[in-house]
mmCIF file of C-alpha atoms in Angstrom:
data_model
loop_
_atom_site.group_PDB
_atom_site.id
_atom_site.type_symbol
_atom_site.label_atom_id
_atom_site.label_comp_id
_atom_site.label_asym_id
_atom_site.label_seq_id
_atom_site.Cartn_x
_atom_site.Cartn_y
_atom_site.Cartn_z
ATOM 1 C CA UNK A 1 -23.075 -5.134 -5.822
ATOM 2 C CA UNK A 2 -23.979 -2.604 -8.551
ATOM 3 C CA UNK A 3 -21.581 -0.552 -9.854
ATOM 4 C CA UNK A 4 -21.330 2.663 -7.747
ATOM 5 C CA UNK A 5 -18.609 5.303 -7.074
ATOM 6 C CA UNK A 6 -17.840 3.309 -4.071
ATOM 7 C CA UNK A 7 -17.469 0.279 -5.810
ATOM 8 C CA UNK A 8 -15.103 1.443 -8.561
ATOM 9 C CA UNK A 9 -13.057 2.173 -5.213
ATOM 10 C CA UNK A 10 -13.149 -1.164 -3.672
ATOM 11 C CA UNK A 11 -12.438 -2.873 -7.050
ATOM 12 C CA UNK A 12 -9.592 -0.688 -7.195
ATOM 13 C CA UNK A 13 -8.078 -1.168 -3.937
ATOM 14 C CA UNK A 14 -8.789 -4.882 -4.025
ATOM 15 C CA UNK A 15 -6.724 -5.007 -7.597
ATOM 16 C CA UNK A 16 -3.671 -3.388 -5.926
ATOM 17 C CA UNK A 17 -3.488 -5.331 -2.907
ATOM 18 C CA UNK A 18 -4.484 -8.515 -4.828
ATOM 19 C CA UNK A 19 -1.834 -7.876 -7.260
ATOM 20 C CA UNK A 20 1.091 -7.283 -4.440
ATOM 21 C CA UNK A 21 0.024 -10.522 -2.392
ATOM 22 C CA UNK A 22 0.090 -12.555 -5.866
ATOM 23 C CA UNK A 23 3.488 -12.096 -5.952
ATOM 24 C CA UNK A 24 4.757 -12.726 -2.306
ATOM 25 C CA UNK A 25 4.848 -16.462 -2.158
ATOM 26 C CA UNK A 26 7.967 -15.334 -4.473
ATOM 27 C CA UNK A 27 9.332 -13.204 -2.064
ATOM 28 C CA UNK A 28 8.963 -15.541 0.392
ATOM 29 C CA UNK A 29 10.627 -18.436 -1.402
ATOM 30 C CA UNK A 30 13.664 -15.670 -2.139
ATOM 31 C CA UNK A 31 14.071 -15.000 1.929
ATOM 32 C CA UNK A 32 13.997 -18.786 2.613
ATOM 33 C CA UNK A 33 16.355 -19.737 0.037
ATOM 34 C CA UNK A 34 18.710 -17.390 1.496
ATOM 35 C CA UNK A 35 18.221 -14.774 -0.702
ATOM 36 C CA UNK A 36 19.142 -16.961 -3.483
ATOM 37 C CA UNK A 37 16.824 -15.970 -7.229
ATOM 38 C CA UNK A 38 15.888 -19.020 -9.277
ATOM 39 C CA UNK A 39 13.208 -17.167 -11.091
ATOM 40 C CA UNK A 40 14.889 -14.977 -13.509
ATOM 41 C CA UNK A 41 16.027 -11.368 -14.505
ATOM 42 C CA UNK A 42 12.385 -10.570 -16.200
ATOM 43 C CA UNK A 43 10.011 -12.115 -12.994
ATOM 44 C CA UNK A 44 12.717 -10.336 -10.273
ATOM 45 C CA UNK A 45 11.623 -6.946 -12.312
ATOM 46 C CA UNK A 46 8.431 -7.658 -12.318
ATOM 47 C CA UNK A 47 8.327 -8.763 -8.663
ATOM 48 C CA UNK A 48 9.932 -5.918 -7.149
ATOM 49 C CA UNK A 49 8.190 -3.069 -9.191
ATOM 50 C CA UNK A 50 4.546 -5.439 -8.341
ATOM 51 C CA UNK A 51 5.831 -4.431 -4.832
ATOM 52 C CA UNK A 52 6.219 -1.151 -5.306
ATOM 53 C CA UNK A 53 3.684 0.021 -7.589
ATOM 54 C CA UNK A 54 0.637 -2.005 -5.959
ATOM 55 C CA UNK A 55 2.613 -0.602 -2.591
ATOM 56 C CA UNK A 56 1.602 3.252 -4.256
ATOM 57 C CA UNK A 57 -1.186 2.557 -5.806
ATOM 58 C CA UNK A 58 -3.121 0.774 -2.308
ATOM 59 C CA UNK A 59 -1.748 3.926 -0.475
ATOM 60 C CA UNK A 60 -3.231 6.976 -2.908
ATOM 61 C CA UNK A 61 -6.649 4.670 -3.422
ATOM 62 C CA UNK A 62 -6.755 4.849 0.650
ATOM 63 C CA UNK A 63 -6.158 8.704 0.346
ATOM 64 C CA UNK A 64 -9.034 8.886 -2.657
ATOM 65 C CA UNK A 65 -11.596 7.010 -0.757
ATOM 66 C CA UNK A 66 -10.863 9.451 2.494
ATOM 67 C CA UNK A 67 -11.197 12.535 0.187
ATOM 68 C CA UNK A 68 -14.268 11.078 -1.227
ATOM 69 C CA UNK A 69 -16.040 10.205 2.373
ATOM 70 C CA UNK A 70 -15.114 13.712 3.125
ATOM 71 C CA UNK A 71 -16.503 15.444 0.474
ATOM 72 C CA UNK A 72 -20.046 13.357 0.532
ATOM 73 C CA UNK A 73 -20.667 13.998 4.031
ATOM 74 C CA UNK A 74 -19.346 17.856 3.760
ATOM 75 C CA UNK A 75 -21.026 18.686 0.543
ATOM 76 C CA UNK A 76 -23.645 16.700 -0.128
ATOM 77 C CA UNK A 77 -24.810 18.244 -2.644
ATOM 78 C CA UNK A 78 -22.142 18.644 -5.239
ATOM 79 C CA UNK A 79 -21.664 15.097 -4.465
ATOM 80 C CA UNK A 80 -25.179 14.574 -5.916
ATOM 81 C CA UNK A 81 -24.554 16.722 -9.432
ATOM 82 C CA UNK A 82 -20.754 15.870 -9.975
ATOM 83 C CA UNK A 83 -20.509 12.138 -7.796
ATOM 84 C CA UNK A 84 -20.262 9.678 -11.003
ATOM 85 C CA UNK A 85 -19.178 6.451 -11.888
ATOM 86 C CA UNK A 86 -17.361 7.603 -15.016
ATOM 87 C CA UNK A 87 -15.107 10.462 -12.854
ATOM 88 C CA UNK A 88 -14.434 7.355 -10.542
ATOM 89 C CA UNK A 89 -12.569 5.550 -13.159
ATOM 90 C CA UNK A 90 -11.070 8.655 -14.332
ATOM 91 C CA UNK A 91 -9.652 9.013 -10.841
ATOM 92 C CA UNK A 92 -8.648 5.457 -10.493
ATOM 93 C CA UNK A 93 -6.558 5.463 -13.935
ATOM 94 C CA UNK A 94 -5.090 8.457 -12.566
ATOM 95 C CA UNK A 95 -3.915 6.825 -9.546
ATOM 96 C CA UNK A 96 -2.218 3.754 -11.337
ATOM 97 C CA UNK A 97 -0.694 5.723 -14.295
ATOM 98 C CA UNK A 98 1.164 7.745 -11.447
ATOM 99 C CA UNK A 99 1.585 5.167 -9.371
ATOM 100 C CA UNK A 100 4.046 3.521 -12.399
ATOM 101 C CA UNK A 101 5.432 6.952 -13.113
ATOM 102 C CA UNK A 102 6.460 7.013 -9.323
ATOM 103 C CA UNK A 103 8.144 3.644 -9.483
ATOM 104 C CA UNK A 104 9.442 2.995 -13.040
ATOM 105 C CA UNK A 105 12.657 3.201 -11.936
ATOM 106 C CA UNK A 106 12.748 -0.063 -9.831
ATOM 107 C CA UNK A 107 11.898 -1.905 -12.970
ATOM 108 C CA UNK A 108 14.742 0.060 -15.293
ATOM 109 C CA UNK A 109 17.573 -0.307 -12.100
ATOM 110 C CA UNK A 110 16.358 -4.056 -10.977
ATOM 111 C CA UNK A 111 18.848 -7.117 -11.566
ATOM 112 C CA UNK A 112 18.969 -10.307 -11.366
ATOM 113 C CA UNK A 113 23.099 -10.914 -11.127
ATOM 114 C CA UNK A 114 23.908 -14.224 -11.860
ATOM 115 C CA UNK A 115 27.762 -13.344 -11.667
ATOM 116 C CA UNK A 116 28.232 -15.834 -8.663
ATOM 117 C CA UNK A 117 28.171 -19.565 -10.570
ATOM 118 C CA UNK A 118 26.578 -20.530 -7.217
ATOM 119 C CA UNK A 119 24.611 -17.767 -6.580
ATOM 120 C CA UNK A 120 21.798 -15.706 -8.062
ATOM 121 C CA UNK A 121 20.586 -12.383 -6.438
ATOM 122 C CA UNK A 122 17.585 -10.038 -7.314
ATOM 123 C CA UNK A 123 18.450 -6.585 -6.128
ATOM 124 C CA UNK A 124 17.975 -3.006 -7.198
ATOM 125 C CA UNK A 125 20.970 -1.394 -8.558
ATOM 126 C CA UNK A 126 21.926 1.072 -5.624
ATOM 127 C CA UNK A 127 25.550 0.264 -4.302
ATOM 128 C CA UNK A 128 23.874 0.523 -0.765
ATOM 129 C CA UNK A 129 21.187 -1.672 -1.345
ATOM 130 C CA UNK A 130 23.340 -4.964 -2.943
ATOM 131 C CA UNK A 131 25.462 -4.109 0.003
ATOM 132 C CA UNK A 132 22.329 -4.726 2.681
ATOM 133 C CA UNK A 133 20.927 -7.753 1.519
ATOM 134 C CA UNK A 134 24.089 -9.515 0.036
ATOM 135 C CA UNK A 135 26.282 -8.481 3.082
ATOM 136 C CA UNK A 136 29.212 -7.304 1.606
ATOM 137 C CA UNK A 137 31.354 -4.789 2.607
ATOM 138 C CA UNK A 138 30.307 -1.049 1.538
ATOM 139 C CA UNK A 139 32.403 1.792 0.858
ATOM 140 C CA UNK A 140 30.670 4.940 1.456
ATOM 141 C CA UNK A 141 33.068 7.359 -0.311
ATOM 142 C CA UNK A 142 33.196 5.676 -3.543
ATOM 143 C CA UNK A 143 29.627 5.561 -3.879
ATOM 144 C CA UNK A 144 28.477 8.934 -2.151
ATOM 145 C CA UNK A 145 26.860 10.164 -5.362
ATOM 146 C CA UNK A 146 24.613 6.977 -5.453
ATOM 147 C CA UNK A 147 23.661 7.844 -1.686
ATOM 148 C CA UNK A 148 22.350 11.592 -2.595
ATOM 149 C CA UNK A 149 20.150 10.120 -5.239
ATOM 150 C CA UNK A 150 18.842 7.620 -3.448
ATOM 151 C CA UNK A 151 18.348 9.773 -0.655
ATOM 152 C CA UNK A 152 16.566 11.852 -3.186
ATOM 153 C CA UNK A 153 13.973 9.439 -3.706
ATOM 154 C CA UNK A 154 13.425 8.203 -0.753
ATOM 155 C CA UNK A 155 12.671 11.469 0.177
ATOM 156 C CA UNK A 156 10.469 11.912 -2.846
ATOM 157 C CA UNK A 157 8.551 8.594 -1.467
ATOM 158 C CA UNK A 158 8.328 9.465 1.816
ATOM 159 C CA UNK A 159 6.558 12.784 1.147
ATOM 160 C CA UNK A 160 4.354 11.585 -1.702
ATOM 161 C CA UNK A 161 3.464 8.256 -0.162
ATOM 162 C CA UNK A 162 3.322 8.950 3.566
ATOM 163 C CA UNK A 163 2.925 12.582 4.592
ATOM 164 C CA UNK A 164 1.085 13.847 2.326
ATOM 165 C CA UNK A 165 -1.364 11.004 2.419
ATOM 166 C CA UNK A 166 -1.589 10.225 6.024
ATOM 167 C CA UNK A 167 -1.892 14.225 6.291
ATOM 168 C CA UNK A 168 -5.009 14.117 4.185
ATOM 169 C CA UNK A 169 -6.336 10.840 5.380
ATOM 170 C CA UNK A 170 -6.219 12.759 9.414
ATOM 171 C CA UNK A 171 -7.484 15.963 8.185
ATOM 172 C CA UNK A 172 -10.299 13.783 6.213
ATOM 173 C CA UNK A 173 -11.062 11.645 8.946
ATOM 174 C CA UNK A 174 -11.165 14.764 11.277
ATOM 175 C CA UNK A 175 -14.326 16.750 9.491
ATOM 176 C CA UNK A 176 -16.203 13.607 8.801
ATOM 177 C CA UNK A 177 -16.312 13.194 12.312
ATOM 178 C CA UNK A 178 -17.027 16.710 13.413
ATOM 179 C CA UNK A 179 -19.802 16.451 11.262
ATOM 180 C CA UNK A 180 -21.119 13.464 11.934
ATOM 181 C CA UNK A 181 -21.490 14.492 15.532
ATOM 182 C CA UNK A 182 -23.171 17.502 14.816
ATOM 183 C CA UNK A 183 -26.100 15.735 13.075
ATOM 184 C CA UNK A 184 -26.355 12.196 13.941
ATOM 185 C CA UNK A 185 -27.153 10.187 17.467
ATOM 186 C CA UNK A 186 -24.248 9.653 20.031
ATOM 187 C CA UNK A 187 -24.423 6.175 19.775
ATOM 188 C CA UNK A 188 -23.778 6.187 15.852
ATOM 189 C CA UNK A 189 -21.212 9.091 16.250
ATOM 190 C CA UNK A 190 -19.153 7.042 18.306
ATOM 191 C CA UNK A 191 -19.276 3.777 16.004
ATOM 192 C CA UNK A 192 -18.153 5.893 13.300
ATOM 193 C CA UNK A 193 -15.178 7.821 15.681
ATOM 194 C CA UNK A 194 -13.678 3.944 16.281
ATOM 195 C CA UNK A 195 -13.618 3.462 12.344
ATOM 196 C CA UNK A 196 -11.963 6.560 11.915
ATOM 197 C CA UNK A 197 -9.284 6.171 14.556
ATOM 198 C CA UNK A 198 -9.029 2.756 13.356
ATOM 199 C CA UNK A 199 -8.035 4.075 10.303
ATOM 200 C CA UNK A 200 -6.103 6.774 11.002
ATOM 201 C CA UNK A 201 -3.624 4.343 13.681
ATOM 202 C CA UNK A 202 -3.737 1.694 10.720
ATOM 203 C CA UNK A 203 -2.112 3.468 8.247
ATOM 204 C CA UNK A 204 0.180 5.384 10.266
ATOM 205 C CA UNK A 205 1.677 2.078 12.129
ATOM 206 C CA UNK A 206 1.862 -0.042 8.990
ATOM 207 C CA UNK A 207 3.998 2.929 7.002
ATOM 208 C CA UNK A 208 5.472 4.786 9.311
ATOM 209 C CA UNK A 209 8.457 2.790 9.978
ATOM 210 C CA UNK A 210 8.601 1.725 6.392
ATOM 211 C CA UNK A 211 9.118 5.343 5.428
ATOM 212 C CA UNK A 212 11.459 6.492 8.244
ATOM 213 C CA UNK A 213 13.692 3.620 8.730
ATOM 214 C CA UNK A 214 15.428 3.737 5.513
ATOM 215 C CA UNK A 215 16.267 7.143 6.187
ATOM 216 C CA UNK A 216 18.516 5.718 9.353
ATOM 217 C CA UNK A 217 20.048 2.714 7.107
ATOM 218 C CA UNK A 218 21.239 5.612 4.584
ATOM 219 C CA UNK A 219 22.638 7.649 6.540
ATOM 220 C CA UNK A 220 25.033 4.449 7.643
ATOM 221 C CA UNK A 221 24.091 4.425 11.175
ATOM 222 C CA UNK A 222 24.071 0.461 11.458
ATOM 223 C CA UNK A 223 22.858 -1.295 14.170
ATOM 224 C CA UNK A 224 22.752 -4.917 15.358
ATOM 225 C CA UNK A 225 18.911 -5.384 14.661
ATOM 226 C CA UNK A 226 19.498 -3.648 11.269
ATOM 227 C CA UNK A 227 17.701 -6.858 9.354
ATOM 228 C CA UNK A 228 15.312 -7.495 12.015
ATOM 229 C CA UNK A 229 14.024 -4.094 12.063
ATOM 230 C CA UNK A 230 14.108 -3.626 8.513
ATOM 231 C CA UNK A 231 12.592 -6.918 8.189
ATOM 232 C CA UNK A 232 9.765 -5.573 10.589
ATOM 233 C CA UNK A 233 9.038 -2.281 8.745
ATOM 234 C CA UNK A 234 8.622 -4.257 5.489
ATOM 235 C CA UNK A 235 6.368 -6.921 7.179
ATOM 236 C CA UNK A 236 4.165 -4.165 8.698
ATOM 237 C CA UNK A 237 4.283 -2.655 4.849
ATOM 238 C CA UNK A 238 2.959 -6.017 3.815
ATOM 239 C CA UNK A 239 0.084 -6.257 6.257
ATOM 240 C CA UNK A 240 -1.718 -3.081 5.108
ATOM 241 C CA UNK A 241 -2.855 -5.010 1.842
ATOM 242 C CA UNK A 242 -4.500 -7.892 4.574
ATOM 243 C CA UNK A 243 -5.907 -4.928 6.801
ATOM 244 C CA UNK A 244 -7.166 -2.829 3.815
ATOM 245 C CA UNK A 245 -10.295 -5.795 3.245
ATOM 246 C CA UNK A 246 -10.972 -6.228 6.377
ATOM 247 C CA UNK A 247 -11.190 -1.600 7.349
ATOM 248 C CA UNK A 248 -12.654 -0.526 4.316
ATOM 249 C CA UNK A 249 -14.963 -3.591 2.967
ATOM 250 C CA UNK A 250 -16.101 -5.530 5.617
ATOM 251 C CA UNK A 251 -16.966 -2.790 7.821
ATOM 252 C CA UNK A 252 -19.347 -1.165 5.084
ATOM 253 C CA UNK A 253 -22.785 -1.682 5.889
ATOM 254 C CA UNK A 254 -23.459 -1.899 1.836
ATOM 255 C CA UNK A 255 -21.180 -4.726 1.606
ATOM 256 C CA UNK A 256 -22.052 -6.847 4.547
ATOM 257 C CA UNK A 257 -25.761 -6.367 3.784
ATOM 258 C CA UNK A 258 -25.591 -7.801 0.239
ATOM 259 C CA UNK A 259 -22.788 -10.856 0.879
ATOM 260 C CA UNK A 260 -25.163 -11.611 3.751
ATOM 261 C CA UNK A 261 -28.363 -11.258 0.659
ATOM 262 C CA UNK A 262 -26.024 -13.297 -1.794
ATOM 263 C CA UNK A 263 -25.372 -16.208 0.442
ATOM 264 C CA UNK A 264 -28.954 -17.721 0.733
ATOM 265 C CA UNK A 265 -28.713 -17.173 -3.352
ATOM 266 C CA UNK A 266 -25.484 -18.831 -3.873
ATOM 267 C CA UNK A 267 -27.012 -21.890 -1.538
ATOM 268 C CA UNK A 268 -29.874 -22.142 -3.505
ATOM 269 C CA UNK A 269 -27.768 -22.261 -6.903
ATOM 270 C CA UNK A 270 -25.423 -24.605 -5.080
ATOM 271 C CA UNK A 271 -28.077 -27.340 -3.690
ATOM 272 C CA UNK A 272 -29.348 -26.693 -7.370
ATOM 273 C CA UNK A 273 -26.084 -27.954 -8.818
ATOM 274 C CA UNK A 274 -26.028 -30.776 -6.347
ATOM 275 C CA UNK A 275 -29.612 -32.274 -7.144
ATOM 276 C CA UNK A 276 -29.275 -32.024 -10.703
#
């Protein structure tokens, strides 16, 4: 594909989510080792802020590329005298570089204790959180400071990486429609109403619960599917990097029209391979 606005978004998008499934399989092999590290202080910061920061940056590229769809279809033409590649990449450093700033503190207060000779744990620093995953007992009192600033930031997430951009992606979403069916056929006005929705329902039901449910967990109100649900919420986190491909690339007419144009190409070079 050449390289358009709309590509510098996809190639963006793809990095993050690429980038936070590379390092699963290592969260995976932590859960089924019973939350046991044998990877090391440096990889369990790296592997939690991955997480995190691939986690922000997937959800503000999803908020650029609605702002962007907005703005072409609402004013066209400023899109056609200020639309360029080189603002695209000025946006999309943007996003990262704030995307760190938002989460450089899970790589300063991320540990690896290997206190326990037969025992190794990667967890964030919060009194709260060890307590959670390691399932020890947890004294609220003595660590009520730690709970305000945590709350803090979990509030600061929640705004910045859920309300705010599911507010923008709806209101987005909402005028491209509108004007969609003002000026095109029924029958395309409706395709593009189902993307939209699809969208909108995406978003909200893979980060909804990852947002709110930590809010419950704080505020100690412990249940007996605590893990399960919080396992859930994390899981449904998790899948927005496999739904993100399959919303916002495979669904674009651009990008279905030239991998179906590439493949009789890469035959061709193939078979060419083959004979000689």
């Amino acid at each position: 594909m050449k390289k358009t606005v709309n590509s510098v978004w996809f190639l963006s998008l793809a990095l993050a989510d690429f980038i936070f499934c590379f390092f699963l399989p290592l969260l995976m092999a932590y859960i089924v080792l019973g939350r046991q590290w044998p990877f090391g202080t440096v990889i369990c910061k790296l592997c939690l802020l991955s997480a995190y920061l691939n986690m922000s940056a997937s959800v503000l590229q999803l908020t650029i590329i609605s702002i962007d769809r907005c703005i072409s279809v609402v004013f066209p033409v400023w899109c056609q005298n200020h639309r360029t590649v080189r603002l695209a990449v000025k946006v999309v450093l943007a996003i990262w570089i704030v995307s760190l700033l938002l989460n450089v503190s899970y790589l300063i207060n991320t540990h690896a204790d290997d206190s326990d000779d037969n025992f190794v744990a990667c967890y964030k620093e919060w009194a709260m959180e060890r307590a959670q995953f390691m399932g020890w007992y947890y004294d609220e009192e003595e660590e009520k400071e730690k709970i305000k600033i945590r709350k803090a930031m979990f509030i600061m997430r929640s705004i910045s990486m859920f309300a705010v951009p599911f507010t923008i992606i709806l209101i987005s979403c909402t005028l491209i429609f509108f004007k969609m069916r003002k000026f095109r056929k029924p029958k395309r006005s409706r395709r593009s109403f189902r993307l939209i929705i699809a969208v909108v329902v995406c978003f909200f039901i893979c980060w909804f619960p990852y947002n709110i449910w930590p809010f419950i967990t704080i505020s100690g109100q412990y249940w007996n599917l605590d893990r399960l649900i919080t396992e859930i919420s994390v899981c449904l986190a998790y899948f927005s990097s496999c739904i993100n491909p399959i919303i916002y690339v495979f669904f674009c007419h651009d990008f279905k029209k030239n991998f179906i144009k590439s493949l009789p190409a890469r035959s061709t070079k193939l078979s060419m391979k083959i004979l000689t």
